[in-house]
XYZ file of C-alpha atoms in Angstrom:
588
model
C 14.240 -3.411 -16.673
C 14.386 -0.932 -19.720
C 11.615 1.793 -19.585
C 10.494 2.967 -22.945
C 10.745 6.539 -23.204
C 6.947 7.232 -23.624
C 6.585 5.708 -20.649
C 8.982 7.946 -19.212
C 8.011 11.235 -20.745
C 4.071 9.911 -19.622
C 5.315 9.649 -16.429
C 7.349 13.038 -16.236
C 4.136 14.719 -17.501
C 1.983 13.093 -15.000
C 4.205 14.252 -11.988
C 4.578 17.507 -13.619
C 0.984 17.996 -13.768
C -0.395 15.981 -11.121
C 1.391 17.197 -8.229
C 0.810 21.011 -8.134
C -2.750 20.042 -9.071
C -2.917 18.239 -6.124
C -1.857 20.928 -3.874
C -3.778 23.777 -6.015
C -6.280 21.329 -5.112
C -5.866 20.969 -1.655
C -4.600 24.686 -0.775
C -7.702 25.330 -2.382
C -9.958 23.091 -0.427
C -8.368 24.061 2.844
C -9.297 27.866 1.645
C -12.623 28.076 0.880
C -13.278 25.180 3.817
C -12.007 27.523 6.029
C -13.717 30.437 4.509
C -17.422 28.839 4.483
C -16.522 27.351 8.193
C -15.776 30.828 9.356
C -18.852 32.321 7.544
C -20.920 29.516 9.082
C -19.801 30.716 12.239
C -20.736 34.267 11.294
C -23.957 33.867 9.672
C -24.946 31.777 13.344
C -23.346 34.744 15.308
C -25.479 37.110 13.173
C -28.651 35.235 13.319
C -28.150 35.007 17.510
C -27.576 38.464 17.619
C -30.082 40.091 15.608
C -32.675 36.967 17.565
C -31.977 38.000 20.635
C -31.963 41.890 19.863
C -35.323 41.305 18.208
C -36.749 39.036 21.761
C -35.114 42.078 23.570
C -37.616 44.568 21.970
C -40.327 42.216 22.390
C -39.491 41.966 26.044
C -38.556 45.678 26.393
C -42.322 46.059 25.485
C -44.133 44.067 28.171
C -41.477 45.847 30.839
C -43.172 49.402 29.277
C -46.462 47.805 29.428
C -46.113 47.117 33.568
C -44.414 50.589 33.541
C -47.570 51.923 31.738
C -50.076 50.267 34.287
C -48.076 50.463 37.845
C -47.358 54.305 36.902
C -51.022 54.816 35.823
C -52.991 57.449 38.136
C -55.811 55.176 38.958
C -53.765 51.842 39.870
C -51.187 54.714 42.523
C -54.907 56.486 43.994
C -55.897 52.859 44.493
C -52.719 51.685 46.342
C -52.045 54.458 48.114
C -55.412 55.557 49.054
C -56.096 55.027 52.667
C -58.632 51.766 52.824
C -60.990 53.358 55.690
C -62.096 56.028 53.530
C -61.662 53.915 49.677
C -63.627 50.724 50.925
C -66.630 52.673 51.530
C -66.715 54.402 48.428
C -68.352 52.313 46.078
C -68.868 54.310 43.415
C -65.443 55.324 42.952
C -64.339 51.628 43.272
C -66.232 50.729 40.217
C -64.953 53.635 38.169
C -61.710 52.830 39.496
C -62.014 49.590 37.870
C -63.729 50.269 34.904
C -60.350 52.455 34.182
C -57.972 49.522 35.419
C -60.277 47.024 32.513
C -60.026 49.601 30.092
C -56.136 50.026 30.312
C -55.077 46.341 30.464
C -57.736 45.988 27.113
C -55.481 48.528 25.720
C -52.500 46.453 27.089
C -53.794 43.442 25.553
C -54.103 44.776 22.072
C -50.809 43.909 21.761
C -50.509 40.838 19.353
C -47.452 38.976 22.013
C -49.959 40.025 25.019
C -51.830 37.025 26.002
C -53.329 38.172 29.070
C -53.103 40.864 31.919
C -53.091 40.426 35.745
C -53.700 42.134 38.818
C -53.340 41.072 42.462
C -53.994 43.047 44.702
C -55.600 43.281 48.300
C -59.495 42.254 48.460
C -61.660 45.483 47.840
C -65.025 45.141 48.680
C -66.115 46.875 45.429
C -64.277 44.936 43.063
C -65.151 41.974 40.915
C -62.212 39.384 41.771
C -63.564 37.170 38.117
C -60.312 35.721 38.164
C -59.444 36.484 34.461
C -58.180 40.431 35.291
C -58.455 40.678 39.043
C -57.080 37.946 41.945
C -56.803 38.561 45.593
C -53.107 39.118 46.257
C -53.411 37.007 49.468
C -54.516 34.313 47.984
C -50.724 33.569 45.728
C -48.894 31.569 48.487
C -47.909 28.332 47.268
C -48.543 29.584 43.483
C -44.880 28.079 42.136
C -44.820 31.145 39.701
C -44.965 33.579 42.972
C -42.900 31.610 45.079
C -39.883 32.692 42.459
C -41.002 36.155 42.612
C -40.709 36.217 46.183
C -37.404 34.261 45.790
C -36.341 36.977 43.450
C -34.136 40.132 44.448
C -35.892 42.016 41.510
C -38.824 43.842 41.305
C -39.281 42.509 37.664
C -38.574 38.757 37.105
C -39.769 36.283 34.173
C -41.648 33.489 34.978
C -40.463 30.154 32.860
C -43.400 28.170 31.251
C -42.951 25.143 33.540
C -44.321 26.839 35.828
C -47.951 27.229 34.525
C -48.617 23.853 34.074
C -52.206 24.179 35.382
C -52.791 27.546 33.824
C -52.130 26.283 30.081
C -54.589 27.416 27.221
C -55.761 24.990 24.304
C -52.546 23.602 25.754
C -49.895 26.587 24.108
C -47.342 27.059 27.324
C -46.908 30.817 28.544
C -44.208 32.750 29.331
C -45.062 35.721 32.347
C -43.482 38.969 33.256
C -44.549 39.783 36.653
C -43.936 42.862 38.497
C -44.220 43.986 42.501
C -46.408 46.950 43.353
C -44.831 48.018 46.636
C -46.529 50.488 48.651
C -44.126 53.347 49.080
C -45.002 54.364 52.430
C -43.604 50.927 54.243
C -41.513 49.380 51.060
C -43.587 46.577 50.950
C -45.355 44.320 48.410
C -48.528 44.916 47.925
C -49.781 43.667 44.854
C -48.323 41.897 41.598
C -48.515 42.843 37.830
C -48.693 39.922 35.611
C -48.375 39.637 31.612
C -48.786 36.501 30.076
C -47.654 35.825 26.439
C -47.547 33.075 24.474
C -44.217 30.550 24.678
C -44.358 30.639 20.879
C -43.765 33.772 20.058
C -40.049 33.703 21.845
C -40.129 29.750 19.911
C -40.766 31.629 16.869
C -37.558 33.883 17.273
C -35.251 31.129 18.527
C -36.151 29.336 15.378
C -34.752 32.066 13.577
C -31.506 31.904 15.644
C -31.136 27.970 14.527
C -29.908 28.181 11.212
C -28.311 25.171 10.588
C -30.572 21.825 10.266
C -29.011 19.701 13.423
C -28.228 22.362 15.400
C -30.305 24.285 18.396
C -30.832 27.100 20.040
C -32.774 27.699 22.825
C -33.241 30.364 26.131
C -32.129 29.234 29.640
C -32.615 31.163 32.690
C -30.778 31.247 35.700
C -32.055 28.589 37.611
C -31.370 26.242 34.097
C -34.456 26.155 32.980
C -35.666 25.781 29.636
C -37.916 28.909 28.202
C -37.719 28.072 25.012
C -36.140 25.872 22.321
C -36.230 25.113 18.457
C -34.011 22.889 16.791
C -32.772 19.045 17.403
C -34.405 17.815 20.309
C -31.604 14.912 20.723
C -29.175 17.961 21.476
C -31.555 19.276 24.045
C -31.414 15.843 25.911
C -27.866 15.299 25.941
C -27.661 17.135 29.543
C -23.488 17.026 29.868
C -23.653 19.226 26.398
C -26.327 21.833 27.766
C -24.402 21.878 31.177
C -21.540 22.813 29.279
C -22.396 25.117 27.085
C -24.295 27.115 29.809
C -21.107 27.005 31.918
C -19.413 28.560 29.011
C -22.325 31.438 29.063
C -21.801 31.551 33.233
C -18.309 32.575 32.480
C -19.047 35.578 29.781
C -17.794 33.084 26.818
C -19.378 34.345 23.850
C -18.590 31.025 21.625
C -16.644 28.297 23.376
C -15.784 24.647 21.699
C -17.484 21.668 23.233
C -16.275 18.188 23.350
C -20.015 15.985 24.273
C -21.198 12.316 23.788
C -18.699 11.876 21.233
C -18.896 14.497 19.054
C -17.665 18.367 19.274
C -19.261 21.480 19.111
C -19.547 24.980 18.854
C -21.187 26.578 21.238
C -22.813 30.520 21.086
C -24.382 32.660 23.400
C -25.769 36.124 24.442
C -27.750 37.100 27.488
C -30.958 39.359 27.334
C -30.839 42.416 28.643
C -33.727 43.195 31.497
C -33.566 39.329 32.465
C -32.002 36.490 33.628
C -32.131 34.709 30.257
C -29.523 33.238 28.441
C -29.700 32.498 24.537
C -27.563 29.683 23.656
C -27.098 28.190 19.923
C -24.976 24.703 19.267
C -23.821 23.822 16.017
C -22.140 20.626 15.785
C -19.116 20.922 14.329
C -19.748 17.806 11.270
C -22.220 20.150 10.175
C -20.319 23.049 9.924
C -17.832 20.646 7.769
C -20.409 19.495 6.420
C -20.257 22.080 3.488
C -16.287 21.815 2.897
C -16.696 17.816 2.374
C -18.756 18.677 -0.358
C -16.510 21.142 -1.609
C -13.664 18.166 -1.150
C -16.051 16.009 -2.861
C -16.856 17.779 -5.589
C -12.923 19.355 -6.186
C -11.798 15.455 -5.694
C -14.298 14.489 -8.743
C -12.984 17.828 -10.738
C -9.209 16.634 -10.108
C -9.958 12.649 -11.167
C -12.084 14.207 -14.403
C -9.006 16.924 -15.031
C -6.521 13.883 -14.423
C -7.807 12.046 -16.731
C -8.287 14.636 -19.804
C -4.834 15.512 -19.424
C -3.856 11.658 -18.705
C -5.696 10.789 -22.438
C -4.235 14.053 -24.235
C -0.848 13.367 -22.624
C -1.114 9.381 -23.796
C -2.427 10.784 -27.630
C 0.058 13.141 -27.892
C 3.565 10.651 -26.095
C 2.279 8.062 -27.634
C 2.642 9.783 -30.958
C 5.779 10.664 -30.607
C 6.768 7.421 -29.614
C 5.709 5.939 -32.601
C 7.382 8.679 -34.654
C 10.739 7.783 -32.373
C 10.241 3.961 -33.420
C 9.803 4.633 -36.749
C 12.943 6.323 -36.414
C 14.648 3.865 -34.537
C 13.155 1.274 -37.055
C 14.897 3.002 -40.406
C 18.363 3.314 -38.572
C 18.363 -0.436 -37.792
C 17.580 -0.776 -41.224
C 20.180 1.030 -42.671
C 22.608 -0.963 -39.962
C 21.078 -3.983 -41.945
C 22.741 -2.361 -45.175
C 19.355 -1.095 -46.313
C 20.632 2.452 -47.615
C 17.427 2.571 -49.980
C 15.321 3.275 -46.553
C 13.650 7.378 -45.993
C 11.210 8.951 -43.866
C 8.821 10.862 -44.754
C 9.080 14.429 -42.643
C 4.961 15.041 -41.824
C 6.383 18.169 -39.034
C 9.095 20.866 -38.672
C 9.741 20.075 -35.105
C 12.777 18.711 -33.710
C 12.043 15.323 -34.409
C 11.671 16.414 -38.279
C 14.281 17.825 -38.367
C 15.937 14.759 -37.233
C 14.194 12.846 -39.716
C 15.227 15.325 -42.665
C 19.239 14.899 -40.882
C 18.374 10.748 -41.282
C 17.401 11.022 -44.687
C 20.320 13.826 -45.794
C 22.735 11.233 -44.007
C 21.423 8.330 -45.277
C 21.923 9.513 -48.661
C 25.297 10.818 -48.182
C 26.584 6.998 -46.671
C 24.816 5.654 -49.365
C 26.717 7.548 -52.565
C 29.615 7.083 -50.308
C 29.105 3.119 -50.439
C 28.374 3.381 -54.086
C 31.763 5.267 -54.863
C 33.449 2.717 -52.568
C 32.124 -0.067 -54.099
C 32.862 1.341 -57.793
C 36.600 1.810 -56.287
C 36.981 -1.624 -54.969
C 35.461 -2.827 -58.269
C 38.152 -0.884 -60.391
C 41.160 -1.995 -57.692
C 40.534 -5.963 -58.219
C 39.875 -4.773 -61.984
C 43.656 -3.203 -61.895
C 44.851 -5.774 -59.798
C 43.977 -8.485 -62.086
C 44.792 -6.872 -65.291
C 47.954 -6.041 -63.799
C 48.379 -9.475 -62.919
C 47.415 -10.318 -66.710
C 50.060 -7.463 -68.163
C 52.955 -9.950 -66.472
C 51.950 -12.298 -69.117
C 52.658 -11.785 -73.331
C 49.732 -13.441 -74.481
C 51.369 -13.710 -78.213
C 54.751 -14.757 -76.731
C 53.165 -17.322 -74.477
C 50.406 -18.667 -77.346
C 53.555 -18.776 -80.143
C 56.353 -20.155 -77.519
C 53.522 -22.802 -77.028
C 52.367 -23.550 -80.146
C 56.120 -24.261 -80.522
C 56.024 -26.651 -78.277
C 53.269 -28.800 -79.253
C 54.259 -28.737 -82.847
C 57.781 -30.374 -81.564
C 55.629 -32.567 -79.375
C 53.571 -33.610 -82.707
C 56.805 -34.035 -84.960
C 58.030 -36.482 -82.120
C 54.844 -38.581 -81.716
C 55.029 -37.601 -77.999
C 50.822 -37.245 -77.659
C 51.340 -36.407 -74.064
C 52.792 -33.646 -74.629
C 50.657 -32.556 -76.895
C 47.754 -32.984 -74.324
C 49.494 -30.985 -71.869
C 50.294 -28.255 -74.329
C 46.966 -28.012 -75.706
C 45.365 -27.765 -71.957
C 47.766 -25.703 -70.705
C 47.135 -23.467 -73.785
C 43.361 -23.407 -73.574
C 43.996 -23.013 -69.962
C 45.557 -19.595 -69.960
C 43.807 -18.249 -73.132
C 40.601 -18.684 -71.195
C 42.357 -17.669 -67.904
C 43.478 -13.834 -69.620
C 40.140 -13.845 -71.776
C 41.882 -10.697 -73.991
C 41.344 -8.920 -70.593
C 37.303 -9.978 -69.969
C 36.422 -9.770 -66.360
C 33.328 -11.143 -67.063
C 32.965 -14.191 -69.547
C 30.249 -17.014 -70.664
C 29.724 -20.233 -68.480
C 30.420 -22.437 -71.323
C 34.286 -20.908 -70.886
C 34.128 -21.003 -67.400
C 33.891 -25.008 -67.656
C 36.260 -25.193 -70.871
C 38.818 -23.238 -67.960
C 37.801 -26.055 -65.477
C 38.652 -28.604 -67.826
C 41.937 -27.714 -68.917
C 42.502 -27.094 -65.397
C 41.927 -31.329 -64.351
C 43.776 -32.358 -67.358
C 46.682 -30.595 -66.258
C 46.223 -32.105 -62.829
C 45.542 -35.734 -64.195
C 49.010 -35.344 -66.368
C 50.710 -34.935 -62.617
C 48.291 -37.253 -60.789
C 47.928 -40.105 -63.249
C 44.664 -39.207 -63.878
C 43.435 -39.344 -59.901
C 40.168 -36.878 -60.824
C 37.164 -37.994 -62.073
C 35.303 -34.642 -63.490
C 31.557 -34.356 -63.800
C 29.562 -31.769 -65.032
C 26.035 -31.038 -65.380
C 24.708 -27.996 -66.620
C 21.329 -26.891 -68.242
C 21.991 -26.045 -71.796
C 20.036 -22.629 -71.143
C 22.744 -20.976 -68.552
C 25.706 -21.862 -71.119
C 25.704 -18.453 -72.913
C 25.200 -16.243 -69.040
C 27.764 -14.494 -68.349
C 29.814 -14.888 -64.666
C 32.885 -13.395 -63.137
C 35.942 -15.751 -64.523
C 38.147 -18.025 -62.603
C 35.606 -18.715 -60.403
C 35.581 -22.224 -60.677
C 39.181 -23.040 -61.041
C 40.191 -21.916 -57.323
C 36.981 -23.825 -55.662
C 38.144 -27.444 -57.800
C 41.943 -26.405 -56.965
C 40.956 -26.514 -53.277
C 38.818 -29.550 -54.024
C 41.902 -31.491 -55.263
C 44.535 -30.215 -52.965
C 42.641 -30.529 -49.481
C 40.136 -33.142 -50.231
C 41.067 -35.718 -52.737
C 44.568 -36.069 -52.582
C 44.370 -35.855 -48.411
C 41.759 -39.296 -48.854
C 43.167 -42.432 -48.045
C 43.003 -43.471 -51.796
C 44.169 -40.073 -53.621
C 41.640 -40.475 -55.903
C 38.325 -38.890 -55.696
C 35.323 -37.492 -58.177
C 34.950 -33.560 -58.096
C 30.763 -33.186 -59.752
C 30.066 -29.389 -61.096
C 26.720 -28.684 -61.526
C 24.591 -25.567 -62.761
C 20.914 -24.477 -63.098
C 19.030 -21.363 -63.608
C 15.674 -20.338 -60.837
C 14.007 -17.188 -61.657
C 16.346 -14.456 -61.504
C 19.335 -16.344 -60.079
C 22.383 -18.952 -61.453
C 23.413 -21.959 -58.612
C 26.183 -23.181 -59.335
C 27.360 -26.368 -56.847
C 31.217 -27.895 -56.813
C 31.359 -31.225 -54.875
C 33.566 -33.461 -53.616
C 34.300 -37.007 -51.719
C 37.378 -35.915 -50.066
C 38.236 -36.247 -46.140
C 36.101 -33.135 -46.129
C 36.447 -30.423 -42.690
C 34.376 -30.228 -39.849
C 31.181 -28.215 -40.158
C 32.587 -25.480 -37.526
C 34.900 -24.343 -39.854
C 33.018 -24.705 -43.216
C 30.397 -22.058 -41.537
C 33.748 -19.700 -40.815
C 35.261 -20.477 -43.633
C 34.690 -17.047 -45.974
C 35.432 -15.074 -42.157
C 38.586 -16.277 -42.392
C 41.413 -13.036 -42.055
C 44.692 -15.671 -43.126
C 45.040 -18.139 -45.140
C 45.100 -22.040 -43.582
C 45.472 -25.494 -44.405
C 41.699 -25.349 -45.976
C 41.706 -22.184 -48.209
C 43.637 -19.306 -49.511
C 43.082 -15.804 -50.838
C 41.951 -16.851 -53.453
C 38.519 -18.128 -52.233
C 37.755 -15.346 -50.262
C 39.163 -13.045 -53.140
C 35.932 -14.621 -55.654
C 33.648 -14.641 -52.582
C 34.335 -10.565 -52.292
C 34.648 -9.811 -56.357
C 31.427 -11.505 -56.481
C 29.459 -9.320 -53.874
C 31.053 -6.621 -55.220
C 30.276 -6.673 -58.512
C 26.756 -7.877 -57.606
C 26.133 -7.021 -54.154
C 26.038 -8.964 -50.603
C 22.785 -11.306 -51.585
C 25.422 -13.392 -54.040
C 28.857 -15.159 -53.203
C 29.858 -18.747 -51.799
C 28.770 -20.575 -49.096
C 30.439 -23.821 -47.810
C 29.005 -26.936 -46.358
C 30.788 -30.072 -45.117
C 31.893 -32.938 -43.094
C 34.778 -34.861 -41.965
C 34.993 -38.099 -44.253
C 32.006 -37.099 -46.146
C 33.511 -34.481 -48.848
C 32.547 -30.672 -49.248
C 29.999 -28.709 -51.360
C 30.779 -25.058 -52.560
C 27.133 -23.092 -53.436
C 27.922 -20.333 -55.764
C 24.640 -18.013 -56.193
C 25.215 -15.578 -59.521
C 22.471 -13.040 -61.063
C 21.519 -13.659 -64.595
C 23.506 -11.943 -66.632
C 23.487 -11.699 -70.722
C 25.388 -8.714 -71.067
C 28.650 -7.640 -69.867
C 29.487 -5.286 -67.817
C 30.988 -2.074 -68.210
């Protein structure tokens, strides 16, 4: 299969430019992928830290607030005051508490405060209203005080699900509660409690959750939830919490998760003073999620790129391929013999300067043709005027008219007809040295010619002619016709079964040409070697030099559009085509 070379170069180009676009491209994609996966992971890292750090103060707070109240001078008289004497002092009892109210109000000022609690033992004095002040004997069975009691800690945070039935306008609360042990036996004797609302931690896990299907949430120790904010369909696959909270167990920081499926990232940080956990899971799609757009988007920038240079690279090859065929075009042309052809140089690149080499050549092979041609014209010239200088025209005209005036003085008239043929014959034939004579002498040379072979044949040709009266004066190369009816006789007539035959000459003039036709109805030749005939290198039983010698004077005196051309038959005869400019005036 050939390839044209546009196709080629297009090709080369497209390889060229395509394939380290293509891995710019994908180097490049694999970068910044990697780049905005990592800062993902960073900007999630960041937003858990500074989350928890800021839930850290918030919770460092309410610890100072219980510090504030268990250390407070009228909350240690009360504890460690001995009851005998404190029960029956009224009066101090309700100052006592009108200090305690004032200093949780204070507490509660607080915008994350909620509430404040005290339990503590029953005091006659006191108003238990259940809002400030419980009776500490009265907790057992509370679930929020069974985990204090189950805790080693003096402070310990109380999840939300365990104030079901103390709920407000239905907003869940988060507790800090704190043992007042009496220092005497090491011993609880009261509880501090301070409630906040759940969504003020919800409010800074939300801030921890910055992608848009992740979550974050807190966990304690016991796995339950404090707080959450993100996708809740995360937060109910329990094998991926379980994980990820295993990770935190075991001091993991980050940790990749393989859950229902999918994989993810997993984040964590506990909070200092507790037994909380902060956790944040990103799935990991939507950490890709921004580098397939990136892929997307650099995919779409390659195709458009592509096909720019794709269109410029087709403008510009195919261009130059047309340039190259119009090259190629003008040397086939000049193969043809078409030296007349030129290109016209548009550029100064290497392909004009080709074209300026293909016109500079083309004009050198050309005036080299020309001189050859004028060279070959002046050889046959010197040939045949050579071949003329053997021959005395005077001596041969007066030895001859010698002859036929002895021929006349003897009444011999056969003779006489010879002589006079013979005589026209070879004046015609040498023509005072004329390469180039009328028509009209062309056919008086043809003439004398079949006498002369009647004379020897007993008059065996029958000669026809037929000629427009207006092509008698043009001019054409001589003894052109004498060869062609010499043939005609020799290897068609006088091979026929009857050695007799009629040779017709005809001529006629269209437009710009003369067609001259010599026919016979001898045995004829087979129509192989009629088409070969001119090719011919030797002479064979069918023609001689001197056929091929009138077909080559003729193209080159006039060039290769004029000669002979044969056509024939076996039993059917031959026809010679001569094809002739119009020519009225010799030439030089």
């Amino acid at each position: 299969m050939t390839v044209s070379i546009k196709t080629k170069l297009l090709v080369s180009y497209l390889v060229l430019i395509f394939v380290p676009l293509i891995v710019l491209t994908g180097l490049t994609y694999w970068r910044v992928s990697t780049q905005m996966e990592d800062n993902m992971q960073r900007t999630s890292r960041n937003a858990l830290a500074q989350s928890a750090t800021y839930l850290e103060t918030k919770l460092n707070n309410l610890l100072n607030a219980t510090d504030i109240l268990y250390f407070d001078k009228t909350l240690q008289d009360v504890i460690t005051v001995s009851p005998a004497v404190y029960d029956e002092d009224y009066i101090q009892q309700n100052m006592d508490q009108n200090n305690l109210i004032a200093l949780m109000g204070q507490i509660e000022h607080n915008t994350d405060v909620l509430h404040v609690r005290l339990y503590m033992r029953e005091i006659p004095g006191y108003l238990y209203d259940n809002m400030r002040f419980f009776v500490f004997k009265n907790m057992d069975g509370l679930p929020w005080y069974e985990d204090l009691k189950a805790s080693n800690s003096v402070v310990t945070w109380i999840a939300p699900s365990r104030f079901s039935a103390e709920t407000q306008d239905g907003v869940p609360i988060i507790s800090l509660a704190r043992r007042i042990t009496l220092k005497t036996y090491n011993v609880a004797d009261g509880v501090i409690r301070i409630d906040m609302r759940e969504p003020v931690v919800k409010d800074i896990v939300t801030q921890a959750n910055v992608t848009s299907t992740g979550l974050s949430y807190i966990v304690n120790s016991s796995g339950e939830i404090i707080s959450a904010a993100g996708n809740p369909d995360l937060l109910a696959m329990t094998d991926l919490r379980k994980a990820a909270e295993l990770a935190a167990h075991d001091h993991r920081d980050s940790s990749d998760i393989h859950a229902n499926n999918a994989d993810f990232l997993t984040l964590s940080r506990p909070i200092a003073n507790t037994d909380w956990t902060f956790i944040s899971v990103i799935p990991y799609n939507e950490i890709k999620s921004s580098g397939n757009d990136i892929r997307f988007y650099m995919i779409l920038m390659l195709l458009a790129t592509g096909a720019i240079a794709f269109l410029l690279a087709y403008l510009w090859f195919n261009s130059t391929a047309l340039r190259l065929k119009h090259l190629a075009r003008n040397i086939r042309n000049v193969t043809s013999g078409n030296f007349h052809t030129r290109i016209r140089v548009s550029s100064k690149d290497e392909l004009g300067q080709i074209s300026q080499d293909f016109n500079y050549m083309v004009t050198e092979m050309a005036a080299m043709i020309e001189e050859r041609f004028e060279s070959g014209k002046k050889i046959k010239s010197l040939e045949l005027r050579s071949l003329q200088s053997q021959i005395n025209p005077h001596f041969l005209y007066n030895s001859l008219d010698m002859i036929n005036w002895s021929a006349v003085m003897s009444g011999n008239s056969e003779i006489e007809t010879m002589i006079q043929s013979l005589s026209t014959f070879y004046k015609i034939g040498l023509s005072k040295g004329d390469d180039i004579i009328p028509i009209k002498h062309e056919l008086e040379h043809v003439r004398a010619f079949v006498t002369l072979q009647n004379l020897r044949y007993q008059d065996q040709i029958n000669l026809e002619l037929d000629f427009d009266e207006d092509i008698m004066e043009l001019l054409m190369v001589k003894i052109t016709l004498q060869p062609i009816v010499e043939n005609a006789i020799l290897h068609g007539i006088l091979r026929s079964p009857t050695k007799s035959g009629t040779i017709r000459i005809s001529g006629s003039r269209r437009g710009d040409i003369v067609i001259l036709s010599v026919s016979d109805d001898g045995v004829g030749m087979a129509p192989e070697t009629a088409l070969h005939i001119l090719d011919a290198d030797s002479p064979d039983e069918f023609h001689g030099y001197g056929i091929k010698n009138i077909h080559e004077r003729i193209q080159l005196l006039y060039g290769a559009s004029y000669g002979l051309s044969y056509e024939s038959s076996l039993g059917a005869g031959t026809t010679v085509t001569i094809i002739l400019p119009v020519e009225t005036r010799r030439m030089p």
